[in-house]
mmCIF file of C-alpha atoms in Angstrom:
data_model
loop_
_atom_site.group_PDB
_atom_site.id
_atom_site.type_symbol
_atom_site.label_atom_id
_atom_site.label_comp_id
_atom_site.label_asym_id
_atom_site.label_seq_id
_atom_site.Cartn_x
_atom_site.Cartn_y
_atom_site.Cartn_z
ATOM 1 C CA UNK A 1 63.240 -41.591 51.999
ATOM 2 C CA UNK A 2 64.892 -44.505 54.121
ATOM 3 C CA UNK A 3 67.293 -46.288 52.366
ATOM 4 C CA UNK A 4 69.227 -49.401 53.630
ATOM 5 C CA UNK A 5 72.494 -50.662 51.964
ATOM 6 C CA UNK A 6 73.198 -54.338 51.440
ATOM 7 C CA UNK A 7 76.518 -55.856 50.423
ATOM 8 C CA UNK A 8 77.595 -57.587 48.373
ATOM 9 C CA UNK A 9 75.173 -58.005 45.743
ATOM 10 C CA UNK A 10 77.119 -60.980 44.299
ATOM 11 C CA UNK A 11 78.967 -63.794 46.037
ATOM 12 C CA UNK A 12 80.790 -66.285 45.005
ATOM 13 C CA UNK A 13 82.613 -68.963 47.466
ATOM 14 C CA UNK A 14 83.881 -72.159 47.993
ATOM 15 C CA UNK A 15 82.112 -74.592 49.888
ATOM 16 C CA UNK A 16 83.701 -74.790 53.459
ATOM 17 C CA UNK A 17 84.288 -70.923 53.747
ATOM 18 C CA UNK A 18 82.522 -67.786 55.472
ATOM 19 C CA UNK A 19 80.688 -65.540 53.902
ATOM 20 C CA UNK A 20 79.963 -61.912 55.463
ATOM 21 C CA UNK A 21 77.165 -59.955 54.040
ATOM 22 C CA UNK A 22 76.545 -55.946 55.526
ATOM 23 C CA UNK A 23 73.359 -54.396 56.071
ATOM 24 C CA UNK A 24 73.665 -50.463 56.676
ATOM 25 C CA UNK A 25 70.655 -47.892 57.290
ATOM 26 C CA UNK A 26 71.897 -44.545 55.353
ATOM 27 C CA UNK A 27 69.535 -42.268 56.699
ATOM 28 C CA UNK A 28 67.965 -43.464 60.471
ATOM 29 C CA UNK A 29 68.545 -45.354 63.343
ATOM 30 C CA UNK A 30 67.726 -48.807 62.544
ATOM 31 C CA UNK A 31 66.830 -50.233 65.866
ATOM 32 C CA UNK A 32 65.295 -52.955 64.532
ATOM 33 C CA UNK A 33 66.593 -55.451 60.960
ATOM 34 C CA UNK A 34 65.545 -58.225 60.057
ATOM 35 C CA UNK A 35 67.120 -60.953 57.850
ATOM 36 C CA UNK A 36 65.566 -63.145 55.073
ATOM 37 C CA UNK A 37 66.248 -65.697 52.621
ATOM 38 C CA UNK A 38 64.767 -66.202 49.633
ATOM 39 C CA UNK A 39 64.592 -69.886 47.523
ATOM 40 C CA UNK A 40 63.791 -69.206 43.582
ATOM 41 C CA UNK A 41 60.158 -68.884 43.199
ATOM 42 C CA UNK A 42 59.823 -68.906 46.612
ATOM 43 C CA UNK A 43 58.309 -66.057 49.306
ATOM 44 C CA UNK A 44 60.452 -64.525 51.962
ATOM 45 C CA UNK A 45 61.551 -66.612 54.551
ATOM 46 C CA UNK A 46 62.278 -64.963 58.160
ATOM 47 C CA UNK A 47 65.627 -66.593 59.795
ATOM 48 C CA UNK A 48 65.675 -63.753 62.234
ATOM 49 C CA UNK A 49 65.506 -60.405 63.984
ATOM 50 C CA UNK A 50 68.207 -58.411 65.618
ATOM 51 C CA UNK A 51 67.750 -55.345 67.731
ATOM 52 C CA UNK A 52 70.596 -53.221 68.246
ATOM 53 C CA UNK A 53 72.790 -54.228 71.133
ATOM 54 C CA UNK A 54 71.402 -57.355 71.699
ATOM 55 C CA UNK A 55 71.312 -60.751 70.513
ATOM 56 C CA UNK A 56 69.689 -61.492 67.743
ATOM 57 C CA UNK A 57 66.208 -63.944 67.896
ATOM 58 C CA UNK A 58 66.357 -67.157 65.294
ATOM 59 C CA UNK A 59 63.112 -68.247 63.669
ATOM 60 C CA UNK A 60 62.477 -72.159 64.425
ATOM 61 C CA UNK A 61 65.089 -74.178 62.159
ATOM 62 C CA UNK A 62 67.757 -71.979 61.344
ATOM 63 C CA UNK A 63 71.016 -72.386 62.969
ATOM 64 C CA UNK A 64 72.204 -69.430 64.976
ATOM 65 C CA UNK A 65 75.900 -70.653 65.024
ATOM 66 C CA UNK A 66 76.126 -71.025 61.107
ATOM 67 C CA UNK A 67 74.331 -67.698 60.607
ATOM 68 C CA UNK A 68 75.559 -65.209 62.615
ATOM 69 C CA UNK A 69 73.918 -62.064 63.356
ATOM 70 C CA UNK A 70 75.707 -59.030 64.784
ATOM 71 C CA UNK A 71 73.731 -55.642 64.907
ATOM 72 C CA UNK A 72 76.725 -53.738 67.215
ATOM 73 C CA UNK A 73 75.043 -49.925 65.856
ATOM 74 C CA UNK A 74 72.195 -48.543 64.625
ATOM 75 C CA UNK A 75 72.993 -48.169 61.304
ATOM 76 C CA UNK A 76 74.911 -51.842 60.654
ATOM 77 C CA UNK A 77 74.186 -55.673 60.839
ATOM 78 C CA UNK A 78 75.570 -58.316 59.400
ATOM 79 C CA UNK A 79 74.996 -61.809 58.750
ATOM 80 C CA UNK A 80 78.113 -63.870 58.142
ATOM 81 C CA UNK A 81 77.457 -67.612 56.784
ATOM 82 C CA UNK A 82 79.372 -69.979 58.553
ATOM 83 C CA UNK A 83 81.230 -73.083 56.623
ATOM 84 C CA UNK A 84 79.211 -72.199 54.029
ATOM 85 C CA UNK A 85 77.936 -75.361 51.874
ATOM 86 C CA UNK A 86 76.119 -75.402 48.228
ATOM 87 C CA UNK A 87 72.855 -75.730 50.216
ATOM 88 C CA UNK A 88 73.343 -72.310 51.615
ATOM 89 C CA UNK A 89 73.022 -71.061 48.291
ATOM 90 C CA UNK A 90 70.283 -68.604 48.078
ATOM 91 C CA UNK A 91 69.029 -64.649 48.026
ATOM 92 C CA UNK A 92 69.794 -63.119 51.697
ATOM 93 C CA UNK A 93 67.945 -59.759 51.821
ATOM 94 C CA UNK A 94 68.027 -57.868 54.619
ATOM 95 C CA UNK A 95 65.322 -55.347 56.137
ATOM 96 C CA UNK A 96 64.950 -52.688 58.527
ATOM 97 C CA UNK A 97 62.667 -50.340 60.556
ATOM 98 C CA UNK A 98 63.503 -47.482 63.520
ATOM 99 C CA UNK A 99 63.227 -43.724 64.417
ATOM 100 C CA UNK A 100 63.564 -40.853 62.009
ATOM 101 C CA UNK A 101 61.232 -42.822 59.111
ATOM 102 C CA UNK A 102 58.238 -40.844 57.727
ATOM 103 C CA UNK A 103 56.796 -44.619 57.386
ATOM 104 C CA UNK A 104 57.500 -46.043 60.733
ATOM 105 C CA UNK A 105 55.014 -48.944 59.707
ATOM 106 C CA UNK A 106 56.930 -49.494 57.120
ATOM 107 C CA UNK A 107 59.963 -51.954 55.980
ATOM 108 C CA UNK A 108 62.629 -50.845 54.211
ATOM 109 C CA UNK A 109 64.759 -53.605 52.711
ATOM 110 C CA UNK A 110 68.529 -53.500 50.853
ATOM 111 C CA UNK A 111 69.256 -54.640 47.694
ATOM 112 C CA UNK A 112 69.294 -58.090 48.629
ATOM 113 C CA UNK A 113 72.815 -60.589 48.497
ATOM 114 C CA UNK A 114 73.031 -63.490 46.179
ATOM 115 C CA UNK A 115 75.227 -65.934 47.613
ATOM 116 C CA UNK A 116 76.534 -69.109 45.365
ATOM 117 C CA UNK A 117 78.279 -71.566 47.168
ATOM 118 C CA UNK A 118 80.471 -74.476 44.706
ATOM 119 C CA UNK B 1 48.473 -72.046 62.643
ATOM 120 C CA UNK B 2 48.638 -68.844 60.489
ATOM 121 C CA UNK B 3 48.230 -68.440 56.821
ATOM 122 C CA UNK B 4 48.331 -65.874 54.096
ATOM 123 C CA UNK B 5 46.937 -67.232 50.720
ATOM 124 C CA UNK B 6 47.258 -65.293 47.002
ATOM 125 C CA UNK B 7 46.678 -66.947 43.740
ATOM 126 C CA UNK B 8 50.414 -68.439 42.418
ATOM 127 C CA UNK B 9 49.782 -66.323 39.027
ATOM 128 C CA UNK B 10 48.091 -63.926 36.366
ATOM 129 C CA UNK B 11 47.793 -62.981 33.313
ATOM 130 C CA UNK B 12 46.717 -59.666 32.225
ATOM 131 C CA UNK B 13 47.018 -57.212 28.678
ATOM 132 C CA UNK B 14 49.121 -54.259 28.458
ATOM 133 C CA UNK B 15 46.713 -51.005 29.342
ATOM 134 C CA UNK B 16 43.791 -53.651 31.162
ATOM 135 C CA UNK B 17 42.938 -53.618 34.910
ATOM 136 C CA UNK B 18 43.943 -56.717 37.425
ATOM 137 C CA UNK B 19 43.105 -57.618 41.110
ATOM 138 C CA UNK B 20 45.321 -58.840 43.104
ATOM 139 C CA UNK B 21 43.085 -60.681 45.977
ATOM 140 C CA UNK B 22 44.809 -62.205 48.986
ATOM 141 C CA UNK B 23 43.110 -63.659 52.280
ATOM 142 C CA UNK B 24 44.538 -64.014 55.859
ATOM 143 C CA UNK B 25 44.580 -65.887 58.812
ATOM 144 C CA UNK B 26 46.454 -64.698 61.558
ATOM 145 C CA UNK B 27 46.962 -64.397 64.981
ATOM 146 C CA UNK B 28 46.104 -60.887 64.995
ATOM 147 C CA UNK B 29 45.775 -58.063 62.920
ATOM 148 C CA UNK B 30 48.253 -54.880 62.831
ATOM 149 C CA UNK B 31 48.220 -53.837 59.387
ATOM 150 C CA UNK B 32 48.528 -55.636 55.381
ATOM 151 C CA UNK B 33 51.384 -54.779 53.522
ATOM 152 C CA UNK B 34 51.824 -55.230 49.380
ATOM 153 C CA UNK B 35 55.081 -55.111 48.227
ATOM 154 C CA UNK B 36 56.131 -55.807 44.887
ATOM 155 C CA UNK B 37 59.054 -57.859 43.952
ATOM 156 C CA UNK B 38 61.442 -58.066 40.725
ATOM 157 C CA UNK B 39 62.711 -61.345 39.605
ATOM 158 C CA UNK B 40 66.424 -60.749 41.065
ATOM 159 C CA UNK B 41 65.569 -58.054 43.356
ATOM 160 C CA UNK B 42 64.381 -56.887 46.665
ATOM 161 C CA UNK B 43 61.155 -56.217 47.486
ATOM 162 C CA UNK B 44 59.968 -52.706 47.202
ATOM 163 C CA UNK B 45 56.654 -50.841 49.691
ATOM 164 C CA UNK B 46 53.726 -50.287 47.820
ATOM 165 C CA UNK B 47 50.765 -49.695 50.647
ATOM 166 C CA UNK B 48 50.078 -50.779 54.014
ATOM 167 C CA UNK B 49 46.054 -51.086 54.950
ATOM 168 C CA UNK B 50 45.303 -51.066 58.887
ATOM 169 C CA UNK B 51 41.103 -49.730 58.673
ATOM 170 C CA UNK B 52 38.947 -51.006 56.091
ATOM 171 C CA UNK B 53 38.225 -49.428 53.086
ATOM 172 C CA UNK B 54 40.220 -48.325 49.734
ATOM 173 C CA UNK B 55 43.845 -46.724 49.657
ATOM 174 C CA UNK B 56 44.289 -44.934 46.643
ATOM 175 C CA UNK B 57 48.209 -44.350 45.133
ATOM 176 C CA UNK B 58 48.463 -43.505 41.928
ATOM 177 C CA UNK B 59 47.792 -46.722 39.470
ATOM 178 C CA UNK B 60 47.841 -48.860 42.040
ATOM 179 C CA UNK B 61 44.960 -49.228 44.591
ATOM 180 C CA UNK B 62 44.572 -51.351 48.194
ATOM 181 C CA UNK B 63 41.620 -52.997 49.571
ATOM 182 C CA UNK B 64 40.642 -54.391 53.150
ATOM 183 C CA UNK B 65 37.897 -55.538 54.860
ATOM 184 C CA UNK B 66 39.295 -56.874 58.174
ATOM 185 C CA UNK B 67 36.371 -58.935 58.868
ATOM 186 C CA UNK B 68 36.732 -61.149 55.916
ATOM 187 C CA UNK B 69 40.916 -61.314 56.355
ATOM 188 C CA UNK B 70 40.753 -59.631 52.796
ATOM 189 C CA UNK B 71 42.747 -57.592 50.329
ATOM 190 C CA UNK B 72 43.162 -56.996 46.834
ATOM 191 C CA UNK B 73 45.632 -54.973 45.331
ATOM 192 C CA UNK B 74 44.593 -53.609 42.269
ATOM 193 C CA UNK B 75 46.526 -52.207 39.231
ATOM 194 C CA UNK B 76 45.480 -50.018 36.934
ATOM 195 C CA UNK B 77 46.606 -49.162 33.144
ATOM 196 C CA UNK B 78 49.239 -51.874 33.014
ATOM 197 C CA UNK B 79 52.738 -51.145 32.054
ATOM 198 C CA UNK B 80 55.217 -53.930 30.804
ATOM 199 C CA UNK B 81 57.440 -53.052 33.470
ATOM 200 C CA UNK B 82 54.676 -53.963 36.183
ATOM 201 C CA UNK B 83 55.257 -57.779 35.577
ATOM 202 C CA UNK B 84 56.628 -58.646 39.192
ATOM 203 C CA UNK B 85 55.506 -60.915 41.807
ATOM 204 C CA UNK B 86 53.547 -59.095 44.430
ATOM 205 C CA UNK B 87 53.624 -60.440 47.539
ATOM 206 C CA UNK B 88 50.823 -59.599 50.905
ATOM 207 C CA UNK B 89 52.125 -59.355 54.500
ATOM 208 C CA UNK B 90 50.106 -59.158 57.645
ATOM 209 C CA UNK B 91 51.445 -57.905 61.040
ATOM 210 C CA UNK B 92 50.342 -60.430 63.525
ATOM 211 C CA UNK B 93 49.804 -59.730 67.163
ATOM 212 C CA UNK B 94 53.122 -59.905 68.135
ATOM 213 C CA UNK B 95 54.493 -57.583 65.307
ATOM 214 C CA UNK B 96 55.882 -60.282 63.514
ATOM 215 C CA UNK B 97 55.484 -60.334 59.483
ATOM 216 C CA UNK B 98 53.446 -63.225 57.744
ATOM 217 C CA UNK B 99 54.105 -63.287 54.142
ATOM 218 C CA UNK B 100 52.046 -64.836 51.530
ATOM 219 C CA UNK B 101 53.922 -66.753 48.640
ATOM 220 C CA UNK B 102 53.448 -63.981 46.498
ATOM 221 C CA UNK B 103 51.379 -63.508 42.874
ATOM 222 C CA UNK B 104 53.335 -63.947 40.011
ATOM 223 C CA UNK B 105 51.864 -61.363 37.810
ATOM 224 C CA UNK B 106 52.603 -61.821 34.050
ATOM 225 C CA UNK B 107 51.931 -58.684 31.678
ATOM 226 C CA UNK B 108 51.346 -59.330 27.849
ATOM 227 C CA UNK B 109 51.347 -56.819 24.702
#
């Protein structure tokens, strides 16, 4: 079945510093990812959607020059967090869909990225 | 404005039977999706429901009825392990995901 790769799974930084986190489809072309956070006890929030070779498309309220989105392949995007403050803290999962799934309907999301910023 | 609702939680016994119900409002309609979520973890695909009617997969079961904006997921013979929150999507119009706020669903002995 499709599997995505996210990492890292754990992140620790200091406030001020950048933060990259990787987003890989093993086995298709991921034309499409999408990235989330997540707040404890909170649903999946959408901060945007990247299509390969293009830029990516920010949901209202999220800043696209402190999260930035590259998807340069089909089978990679990342998200690297910008001066990175404690507020930034949260679960980043990422998700994907594109050609080759049985389940084209269908999301497939990584592991998900826990990022703690002190 | 669009809206997904599902109760916050539930409670249900080891072995018993629970419904999962969750109502939409959207700006379209291109399919439900459950997906059940770990405390810690991604999200994993359970079904996806684009015509009415009952999808059947395994212990676990998915209902629509697109002209009520209604689903239930339902899970049968609990296991300990099924405690998870379980959260509904709908695919709008514009093939964008609406989640709900997900179902904490709590599993006792």
């Amino acid at each position: 079945g499709a599997v995505v790769s996210q990492h890292p799974s754990w992140v620790i930084c200091k406030s001020g510093t950048s933060v990259k986190i990787e987003c890989r489809s093993l086995d298709f072309q991921a034309t499409t990812m999408f990235w989330y956070r997540q707040f404890p006890k909170q649903s999946l929030m959408l901060m945007a959607t990247s299509n390969e070779g293009s830029k990516a498309t920010y949901e209202q309220g999220v800043e696209k020059d402190k999260f930035l989105i590259n998807h340069a392949s089909l089978t990679l995007s990342t998200l690297t967090v910008t001066s990175a403050h404690p507020e930034d803290s949260s679960f980043y999962i990422c998700s994907a869909t594109g050609t080759g799934l049985s389940g084209a309907n269908v999301l497939t999301f990584g592991a998900g990225s826990r990022l703690t910023v002190l | 404005g669009q809206n997904i609702d599902q109760p916050t939680e539930m409670t249900a016994t080891e072995g018993a039977i629970v419904q999962i119900n969750c109502t939409y409002q959207t700006s379209g309609f291109n399919g439900l999706f459950w997906y059940q979520q770990h405390a810690g973890e991604a999200p994993t695909f359970l079904s996806y429901n684009v015509l009415d009617g009952l999808e059947e997969k395994g212990r676990f079961s998915s209902f629509l009825s697109r002209s009520k904006g209604y689903s239930y997921l339902l899970l049968k013979e609990l296991q300990m392990k099924d405690s998870a929150s379980y959260l509904c999507a709908v695919r709008d119009s514009n093939y964008q995901l609406i989640w709900g706020a997900g179902t904490k669903l709590i599993i006792k002995p």
